[in-house]
XYZ file of C-alpha atoms in Angstrom:
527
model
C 93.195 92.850 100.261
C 96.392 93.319 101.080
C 98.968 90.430 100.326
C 102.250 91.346 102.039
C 103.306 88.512 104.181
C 102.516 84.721 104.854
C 100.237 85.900 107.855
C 97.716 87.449 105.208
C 96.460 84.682 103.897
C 94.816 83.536 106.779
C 92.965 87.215 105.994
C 92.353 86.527 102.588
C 91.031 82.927 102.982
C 88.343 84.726 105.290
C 87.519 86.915 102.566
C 87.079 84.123 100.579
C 84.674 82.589 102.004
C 82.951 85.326 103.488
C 82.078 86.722 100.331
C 79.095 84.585 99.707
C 77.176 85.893 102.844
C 74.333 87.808 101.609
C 73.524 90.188 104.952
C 73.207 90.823 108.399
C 71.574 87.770 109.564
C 67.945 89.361 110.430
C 66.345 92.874 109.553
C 68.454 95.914 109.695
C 68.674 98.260 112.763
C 66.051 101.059 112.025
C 68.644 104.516 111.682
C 66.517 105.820 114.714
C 66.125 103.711 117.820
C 63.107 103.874 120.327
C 64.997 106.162 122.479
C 65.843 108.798 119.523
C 69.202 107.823 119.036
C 70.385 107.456 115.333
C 71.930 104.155 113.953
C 74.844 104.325 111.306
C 74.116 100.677 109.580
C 77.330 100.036 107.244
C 77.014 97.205 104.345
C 80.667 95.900 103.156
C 82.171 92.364 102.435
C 84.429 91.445 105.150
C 87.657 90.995 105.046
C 87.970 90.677 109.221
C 89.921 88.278 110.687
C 90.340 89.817 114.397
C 89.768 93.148 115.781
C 92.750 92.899 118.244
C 95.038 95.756 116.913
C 98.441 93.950 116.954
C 96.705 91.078 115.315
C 94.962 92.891 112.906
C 95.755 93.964 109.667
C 92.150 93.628 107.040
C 90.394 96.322 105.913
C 87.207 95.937 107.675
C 89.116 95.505 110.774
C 91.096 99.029 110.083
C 87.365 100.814 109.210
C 86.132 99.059 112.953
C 89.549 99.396 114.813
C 89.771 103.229 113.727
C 86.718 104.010 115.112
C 87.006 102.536 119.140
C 91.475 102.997 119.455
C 93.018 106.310 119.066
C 96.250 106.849 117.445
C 99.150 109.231 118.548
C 98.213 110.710 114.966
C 95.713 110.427 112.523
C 94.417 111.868 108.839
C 91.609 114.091 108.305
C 88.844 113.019 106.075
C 90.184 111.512 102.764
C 93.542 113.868 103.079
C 96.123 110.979 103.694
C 99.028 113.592 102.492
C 99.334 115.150 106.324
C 99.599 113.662 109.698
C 97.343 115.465 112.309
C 97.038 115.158 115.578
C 95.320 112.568 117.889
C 96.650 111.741 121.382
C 99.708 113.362 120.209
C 98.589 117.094 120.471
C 102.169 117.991 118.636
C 105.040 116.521 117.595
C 108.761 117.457 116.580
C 111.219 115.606 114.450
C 114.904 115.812 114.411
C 116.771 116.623 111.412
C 118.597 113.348 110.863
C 115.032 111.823 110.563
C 115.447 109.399 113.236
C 113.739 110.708 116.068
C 110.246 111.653 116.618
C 108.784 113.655 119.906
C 105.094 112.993 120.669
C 103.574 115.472 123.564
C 100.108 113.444 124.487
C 97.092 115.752 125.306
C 96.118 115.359 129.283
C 92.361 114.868 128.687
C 92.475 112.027 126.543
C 90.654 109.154 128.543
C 90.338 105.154 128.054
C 86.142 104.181 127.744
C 86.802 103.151 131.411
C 87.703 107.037 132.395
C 91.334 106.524 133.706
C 93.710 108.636 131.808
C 95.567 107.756 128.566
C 99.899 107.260 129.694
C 102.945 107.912 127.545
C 103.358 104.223 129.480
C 100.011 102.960 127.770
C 101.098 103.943 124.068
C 104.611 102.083 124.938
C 103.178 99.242 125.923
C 100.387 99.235 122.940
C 103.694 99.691 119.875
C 105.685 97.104 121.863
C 102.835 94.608 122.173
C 102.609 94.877 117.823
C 106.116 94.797 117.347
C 106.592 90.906 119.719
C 103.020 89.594 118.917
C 104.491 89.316 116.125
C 100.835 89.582 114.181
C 100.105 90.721 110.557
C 100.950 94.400 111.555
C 104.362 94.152 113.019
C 106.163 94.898 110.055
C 105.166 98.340 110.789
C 107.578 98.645 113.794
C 110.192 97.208 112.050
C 113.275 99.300 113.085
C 111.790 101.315 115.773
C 111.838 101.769 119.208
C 109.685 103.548 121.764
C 110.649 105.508 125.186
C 108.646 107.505 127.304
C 110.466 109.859 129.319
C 107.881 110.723 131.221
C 103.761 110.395 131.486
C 103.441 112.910 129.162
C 106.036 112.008 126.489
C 106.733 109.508 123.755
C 109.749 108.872 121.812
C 110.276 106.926 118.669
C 113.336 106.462 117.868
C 114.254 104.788 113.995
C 117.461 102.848 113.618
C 117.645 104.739 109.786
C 116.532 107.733 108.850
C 112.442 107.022 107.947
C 110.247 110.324 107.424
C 107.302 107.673 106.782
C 107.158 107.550 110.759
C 104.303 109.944 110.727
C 102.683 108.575 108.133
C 102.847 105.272 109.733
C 101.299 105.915 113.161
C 97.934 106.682 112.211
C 97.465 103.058 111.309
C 94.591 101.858 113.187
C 96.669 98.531 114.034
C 98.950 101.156 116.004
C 95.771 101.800 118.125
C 96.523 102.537 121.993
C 95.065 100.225 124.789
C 94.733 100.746 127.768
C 97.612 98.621 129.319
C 96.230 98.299 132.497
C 92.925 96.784 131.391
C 94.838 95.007 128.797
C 97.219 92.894 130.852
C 94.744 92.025 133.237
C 93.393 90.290 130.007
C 96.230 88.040 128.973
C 98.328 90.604 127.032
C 101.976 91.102 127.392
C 104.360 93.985 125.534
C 107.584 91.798 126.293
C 109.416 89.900 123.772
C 108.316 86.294 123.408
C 104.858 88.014 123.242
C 104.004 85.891 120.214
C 103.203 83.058 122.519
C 102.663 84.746 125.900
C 99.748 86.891 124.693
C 96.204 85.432 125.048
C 94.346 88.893 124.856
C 92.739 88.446 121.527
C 89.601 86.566 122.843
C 89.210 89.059 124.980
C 89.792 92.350 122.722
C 87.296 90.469 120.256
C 84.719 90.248 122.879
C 85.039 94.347 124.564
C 87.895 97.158 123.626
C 90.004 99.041 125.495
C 90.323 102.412 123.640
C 89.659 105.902 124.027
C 88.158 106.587 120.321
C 84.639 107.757 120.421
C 83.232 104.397 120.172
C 83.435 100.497 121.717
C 83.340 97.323 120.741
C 79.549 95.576 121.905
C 79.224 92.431 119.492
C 81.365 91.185 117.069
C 81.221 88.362 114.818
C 83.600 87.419 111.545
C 80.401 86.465 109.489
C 77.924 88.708 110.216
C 77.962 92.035 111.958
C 79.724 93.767 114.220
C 78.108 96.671 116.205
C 80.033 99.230 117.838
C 77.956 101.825 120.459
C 79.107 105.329 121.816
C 81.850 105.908 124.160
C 80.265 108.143 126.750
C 83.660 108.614 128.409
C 85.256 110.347 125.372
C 87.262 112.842 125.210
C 86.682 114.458 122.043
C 83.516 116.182 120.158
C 80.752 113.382 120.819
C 80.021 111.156 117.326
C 76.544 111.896 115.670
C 75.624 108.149 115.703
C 74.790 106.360 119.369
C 75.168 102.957 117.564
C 77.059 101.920 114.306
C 76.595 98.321 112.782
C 79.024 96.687 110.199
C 77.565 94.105 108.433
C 78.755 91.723 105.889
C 77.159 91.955 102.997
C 77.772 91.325 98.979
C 78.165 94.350 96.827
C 74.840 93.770 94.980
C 72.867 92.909 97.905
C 74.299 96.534 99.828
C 73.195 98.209 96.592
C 69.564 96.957 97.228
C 69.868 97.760 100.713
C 70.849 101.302 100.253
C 68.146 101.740 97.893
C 65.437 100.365 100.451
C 66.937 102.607 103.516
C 67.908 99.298 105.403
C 71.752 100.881 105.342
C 73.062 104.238 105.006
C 76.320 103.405 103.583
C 77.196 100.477 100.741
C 81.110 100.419 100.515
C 81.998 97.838 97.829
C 80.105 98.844 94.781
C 81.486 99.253 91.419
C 80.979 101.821 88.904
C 78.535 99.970 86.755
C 76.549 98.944 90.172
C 76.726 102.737 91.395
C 74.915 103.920 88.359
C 71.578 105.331 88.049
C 71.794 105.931 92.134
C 70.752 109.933 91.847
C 68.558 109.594 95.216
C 71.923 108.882 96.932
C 75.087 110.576 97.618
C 78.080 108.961 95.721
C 82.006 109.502 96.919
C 83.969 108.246 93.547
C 87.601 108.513 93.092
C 90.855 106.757 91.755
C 91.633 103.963 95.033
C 94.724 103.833 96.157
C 94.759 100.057 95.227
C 97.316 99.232 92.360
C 96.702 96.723 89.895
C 100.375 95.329 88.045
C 101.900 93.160 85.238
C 105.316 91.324 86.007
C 107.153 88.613 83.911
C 109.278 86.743 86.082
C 112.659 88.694 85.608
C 114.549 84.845 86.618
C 115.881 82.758 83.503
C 115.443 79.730 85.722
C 111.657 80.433 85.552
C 111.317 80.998 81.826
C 113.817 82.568 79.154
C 110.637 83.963 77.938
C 109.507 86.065 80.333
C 113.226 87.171 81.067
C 114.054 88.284 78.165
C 114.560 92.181 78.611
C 113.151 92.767 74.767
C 110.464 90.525 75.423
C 109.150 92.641 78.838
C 109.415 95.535 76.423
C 106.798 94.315 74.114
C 104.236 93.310 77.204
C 104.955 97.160 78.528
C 104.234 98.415 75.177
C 101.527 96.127 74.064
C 99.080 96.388 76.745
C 96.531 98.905 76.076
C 96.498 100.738 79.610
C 93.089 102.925 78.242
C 90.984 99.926 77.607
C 92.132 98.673 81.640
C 90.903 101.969 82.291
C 87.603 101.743 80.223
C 87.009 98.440 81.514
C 87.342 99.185 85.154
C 85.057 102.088 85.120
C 84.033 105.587 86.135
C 86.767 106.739 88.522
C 89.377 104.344 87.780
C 92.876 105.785 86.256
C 95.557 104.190 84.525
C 98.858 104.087 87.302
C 101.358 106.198 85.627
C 104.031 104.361 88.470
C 103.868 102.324 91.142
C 103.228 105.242 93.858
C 99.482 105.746 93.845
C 98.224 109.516 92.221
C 97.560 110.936 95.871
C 100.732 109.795 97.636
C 103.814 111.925 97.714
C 106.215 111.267 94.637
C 103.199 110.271 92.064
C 104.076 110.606 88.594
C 101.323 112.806 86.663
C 99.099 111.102 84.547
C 101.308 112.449 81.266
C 103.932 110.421 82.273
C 102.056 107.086 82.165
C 103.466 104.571 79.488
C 101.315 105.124 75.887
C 100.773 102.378 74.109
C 102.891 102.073 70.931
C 102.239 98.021 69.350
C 104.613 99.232 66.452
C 107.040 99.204 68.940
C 105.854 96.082 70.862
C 106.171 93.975 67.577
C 109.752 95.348 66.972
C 110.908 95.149 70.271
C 109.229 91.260 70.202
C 111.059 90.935 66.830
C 114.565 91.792 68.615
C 114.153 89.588 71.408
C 114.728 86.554 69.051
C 111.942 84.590 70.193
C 109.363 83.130 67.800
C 105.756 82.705 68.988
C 105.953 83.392 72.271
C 103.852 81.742 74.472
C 103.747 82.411 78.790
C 101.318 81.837 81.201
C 99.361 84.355 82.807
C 98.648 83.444 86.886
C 96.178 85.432 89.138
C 93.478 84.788 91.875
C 90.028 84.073 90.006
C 87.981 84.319 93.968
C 87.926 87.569 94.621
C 87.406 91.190 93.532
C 89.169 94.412 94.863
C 87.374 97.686 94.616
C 84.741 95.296 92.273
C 86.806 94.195 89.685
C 87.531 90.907 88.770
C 90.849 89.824 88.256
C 89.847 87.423 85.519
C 88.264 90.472 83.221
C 91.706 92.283 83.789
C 93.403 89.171 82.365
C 91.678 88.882 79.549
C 91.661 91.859 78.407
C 95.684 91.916 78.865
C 95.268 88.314 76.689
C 93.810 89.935 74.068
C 95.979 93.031 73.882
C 99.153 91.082 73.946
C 97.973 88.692 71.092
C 97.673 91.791 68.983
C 101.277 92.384 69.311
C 102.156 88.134 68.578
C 102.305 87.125 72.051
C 100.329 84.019 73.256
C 99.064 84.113 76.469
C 97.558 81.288 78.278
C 95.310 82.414 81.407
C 96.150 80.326 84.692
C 93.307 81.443 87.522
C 94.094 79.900 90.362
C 91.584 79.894 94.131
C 93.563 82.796 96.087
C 95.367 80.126 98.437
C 96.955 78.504 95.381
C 97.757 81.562 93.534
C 99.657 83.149 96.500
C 101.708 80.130 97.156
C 103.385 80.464 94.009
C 103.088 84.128 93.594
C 105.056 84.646 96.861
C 106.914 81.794 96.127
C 108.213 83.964 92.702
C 107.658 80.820 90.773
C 105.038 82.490 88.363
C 105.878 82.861 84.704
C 103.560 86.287 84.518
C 101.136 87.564 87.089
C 98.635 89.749 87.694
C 98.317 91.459 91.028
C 97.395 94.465 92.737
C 98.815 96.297 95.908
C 96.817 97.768 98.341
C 99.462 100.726 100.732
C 100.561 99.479 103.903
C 100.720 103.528 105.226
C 100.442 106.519 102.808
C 104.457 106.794 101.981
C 106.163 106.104 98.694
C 108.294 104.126 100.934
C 106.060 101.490 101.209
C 106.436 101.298 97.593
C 110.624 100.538 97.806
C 108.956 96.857 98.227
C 108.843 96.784 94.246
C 112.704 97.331 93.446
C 115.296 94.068 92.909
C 115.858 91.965 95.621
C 112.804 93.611 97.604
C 108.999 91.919 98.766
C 107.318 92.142 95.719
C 110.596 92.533 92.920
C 111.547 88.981 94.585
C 107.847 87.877 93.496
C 108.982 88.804 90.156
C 112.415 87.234 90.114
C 113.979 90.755 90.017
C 117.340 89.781 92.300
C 119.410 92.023 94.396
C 121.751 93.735 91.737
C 119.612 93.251 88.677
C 119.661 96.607 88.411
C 122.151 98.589 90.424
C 121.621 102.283 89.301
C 117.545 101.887 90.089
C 118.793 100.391 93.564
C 120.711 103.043 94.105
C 118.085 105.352 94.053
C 116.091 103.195 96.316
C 118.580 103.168 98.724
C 118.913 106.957 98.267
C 115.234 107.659 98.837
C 114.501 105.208 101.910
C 117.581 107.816 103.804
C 116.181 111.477 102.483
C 114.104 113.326 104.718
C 112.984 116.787 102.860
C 110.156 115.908 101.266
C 110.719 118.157 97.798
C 113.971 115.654 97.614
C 112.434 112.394 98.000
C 109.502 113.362 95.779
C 111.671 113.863 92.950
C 114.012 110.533 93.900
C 110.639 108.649 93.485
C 109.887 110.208 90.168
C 112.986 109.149 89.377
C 112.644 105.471 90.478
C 109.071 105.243 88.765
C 110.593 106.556 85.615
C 113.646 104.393 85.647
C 110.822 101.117 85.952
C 108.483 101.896 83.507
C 111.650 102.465 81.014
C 112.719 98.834 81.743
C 112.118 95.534 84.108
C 109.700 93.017 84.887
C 106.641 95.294 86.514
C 104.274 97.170 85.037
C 101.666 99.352 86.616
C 98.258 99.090 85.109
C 95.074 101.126 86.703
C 94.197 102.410 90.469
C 90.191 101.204 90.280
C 87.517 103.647 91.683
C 87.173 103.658 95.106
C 83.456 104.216 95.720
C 80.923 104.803 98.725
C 77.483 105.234 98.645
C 75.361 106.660 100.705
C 72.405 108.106 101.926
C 71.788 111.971 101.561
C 71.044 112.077 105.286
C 74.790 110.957 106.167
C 76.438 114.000 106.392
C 80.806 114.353 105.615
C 81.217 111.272 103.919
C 84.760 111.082 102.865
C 86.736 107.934 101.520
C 90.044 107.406 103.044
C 92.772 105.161 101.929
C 93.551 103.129 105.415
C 90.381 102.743 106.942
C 87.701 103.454 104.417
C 84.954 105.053 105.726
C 85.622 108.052 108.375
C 83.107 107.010 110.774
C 83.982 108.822 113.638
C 83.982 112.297 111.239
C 80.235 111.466 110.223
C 78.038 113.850 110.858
């Protein structure tokens, strides 16, 4: 789930209400069809809204779109710490950071056989950017030339070294423009309400990834089949079915052998699965604390003493506990395999002598504030509302009241984005594996606005922000992150709490299953 901007909700209203389908709709595609060809059957809730890359931005639309569009560059199994190549075959930056030289392979072919253009993968960034979709934050401040058929340039407005780290997103998949604009879609600006493609991308792709789109449906499967004009190493599976399914009904169905892989269980429902292969490890999701940092919300939750007790009070083990086998507690904001993590060692401890003093100094007597989060939905299978509790009753150990406020997703993010909540509990899911993407938690940023934490609230820690968006050797802006992590979790309104386990399950005859942070499930890398 990942709520960025006012087009997500849309995304997250689907997942709402998708979340009570129970299955496929019918029995499950044997994993052998008449004709010998295996079946790849895949059991996860949806969170799909559209499969049309500049349009889509959901993670069950990143696990299909990954698998049928090719990206200049791409990540190897669960390794989200180096770009490799894709249709990009190399690539060169320039020093200053700003500009970024793609040499395409010349055998890469769309599933219609006519070759993949420098002019194709210009058209494909420039449709995202002026559709103006979910995704087109991601092409914010860049342009793209192609100098000739064999060449792409990106070219960044700033310094950004996250460039690379931001192409392999499978919403920066290339179409092929020919087929495309045939279709209804247009690259030109005003593209927000020229484009009519969508119905069309939703019904057949136009990639050059191993697979292509043949059905597709928001509520109950969507079933991809092999690309027999591929360029690269054929895929292992002829035919690979999504389906929508709920996490305890996938566990069943692994069980049985009606699916091969169950994405969405939690640690508790992944036990006592020893016939099965299990993939367990932290997820890159991020779970946070903020009291609003604005006095014109509540004097309570401002108070600087105050937000020292909360960082102190909460008992970041027992998160840990209660999330389960896999999970960590978030030592910063910057997710454990992203660069600029802090180690686990420098994670906040606990201290509730402190918590009561530093409550005791902030000259406020019973403190009472309200605690807001989504009660609908679960990331990585864990519930929001057992989170909040458990903060509840840590925080009442330390004198502070606090009164839980669930709200249905919808209502929740109106006021969340709206910074008008007293506390909150949220998580954040990465936009592209770069501590970058994390900058959105400083004042006067995405997610420190959420938390009334204004432009100049704290000058020295946006300094450093500034500082670290502009560096481009990567031992530098490691440490400048370690920096910024350390300067939040000494003071201000957000406070990191756990990354939950990010788990697959699978059958033992599914062969290099890896978990990866974008798109889940390396389907194409299945063997």
């Amino acid at each position: 789930m990942k709520i960025r901007s006012a087009g997500v909700l849309a995304a997250v209203l689907t997942l709402t209400s998708l979340l009570a389908a129970c299955g496929g709709g019918g029995s499950a595609p044997s994993a052998t069809s008449s004709q010998g060809e295996k079946t790849l059957v895949i059991d996860t809730a949806f969170q799909l809204k559209t499969v049309d890359p500049a349009r889509m931005f959901e993670p069950t639309g990143l696990l299909i779109d990954e698998s049928i569009y090719d990206t200049l560059l791409t990540f190897k199994g669960g390794d989200v710490t180096k770009p490799v190549p894709a249709l990009a075959e190399s690539y060169t930056a320039a020093p200053d950071g700003k500009t970024f030289t793609f040499k395409l392979r010349t055998d890469a072919k769309f599933s219609d056989g006519s070759p993949v253009t420098s002019a194709d993968v210009v058209f494909s960034l420039n449709r995202v950017k002026n559709v103006k979709g979910n995704p087109s934050f991601l092409m914010d401040g860049l342009t793209v030339a192609a100098p000739d058929p064999a060449t792409v340039v990106v070219t960044s407005a700033k310094p950004n070294t996250a460039v690379p780290f931001i192409l392999p997103n499978p919403a920066l998949g290339i179409l092929n423009s020919t087929v495309a604009k045939k279709n209804g879609a247009s690259d030109a600006v005003g593209a927000d309400k020229a484009d009519t493609a969508e119905s069309f991308l939703n019904s057949q792709s136009a990639g050059s990834g191993p697979y292509i789109l043949n059905s597709y449906s928001t509520t109950s499967q969507v079933v991809l089949t092999v690309n027999e004009k591929y360029w690269g190493a054929k895929p292992a599976y002829a035919k690979v079915v999504v389906r929508n399914v709920q996490a305890n009904v996938q566990r069943l169905n692994v069980l049985k052998g009606e699916s091969q892989i169950a994405v969405d269980l939690s640690p508790e429902q992944a036990k006592g699965l020893d016939q099965l292969q299990t993939v367990n490890g932290a997820s890159p999701n991020v779970f946070f604390v903020f009291t609003n940092n604005n006095p014109e919300i509540s004097k309570t939750s401002s108070n600087p003493k105050f937000q020292e007790a909360v960082r102190y009070g909460i008992d970041y083990q027992s998160l840990v506990d209660l999330a389960g086998e896999g999970a960590v507690q978030a030592p910063g904001v910057v997710p454990s395999v992203f660069l600029g993590a802090l180690p686990g060692s420098d994670a906040v401890v606990r201290d509730v002598a402190r918590a009561k003093a530093a409550l005791a100094a902030s000259g406020l007597r019973n403190p009472a504030v309200k605690l807001s989060y989504p009660s609908d939905v679960q990331v990585n299978g864990l519930n929001f509302g057992d989170l909040a509790a458990r903060v509840q009753a840590n925080l009442k150990e330390v004198g502070i009241t606090v009164e839980l406020a669930p709200a249905s997703v919808q209502t929740a993010l109106e006021t969340y984005r709206g910074g008008t909540e007293e506390m909150g509990l949220w998580q954040w899911g990465p936009d592209f594996p770069d501590p970058s993407n994390y900058l959105n938690f400083l004042p006067g940023q995405l997610v420190g606005l959420r938390a009334g934490w204004a432009e100049g609230a704290a000058p020295a820690l946006e300094e450093l922000g500034a500082k670290a968006a502009t560096t481009v050797v990567d031992g530098q802006r490691a440490g400048l992150y370690e920096q910024i992590q350390h300067s939040m979790n000494e003071a201000g309104p957000i406070m990191p709490l756990i990354q939950p386990a990010q788990i697959l399950v699978a059958s033992k005859s599914v062969r290099n299953l890896q978990s990866n942070a974008l798109w889940l499930v390396n389907v194409r890398e299945l063997g």
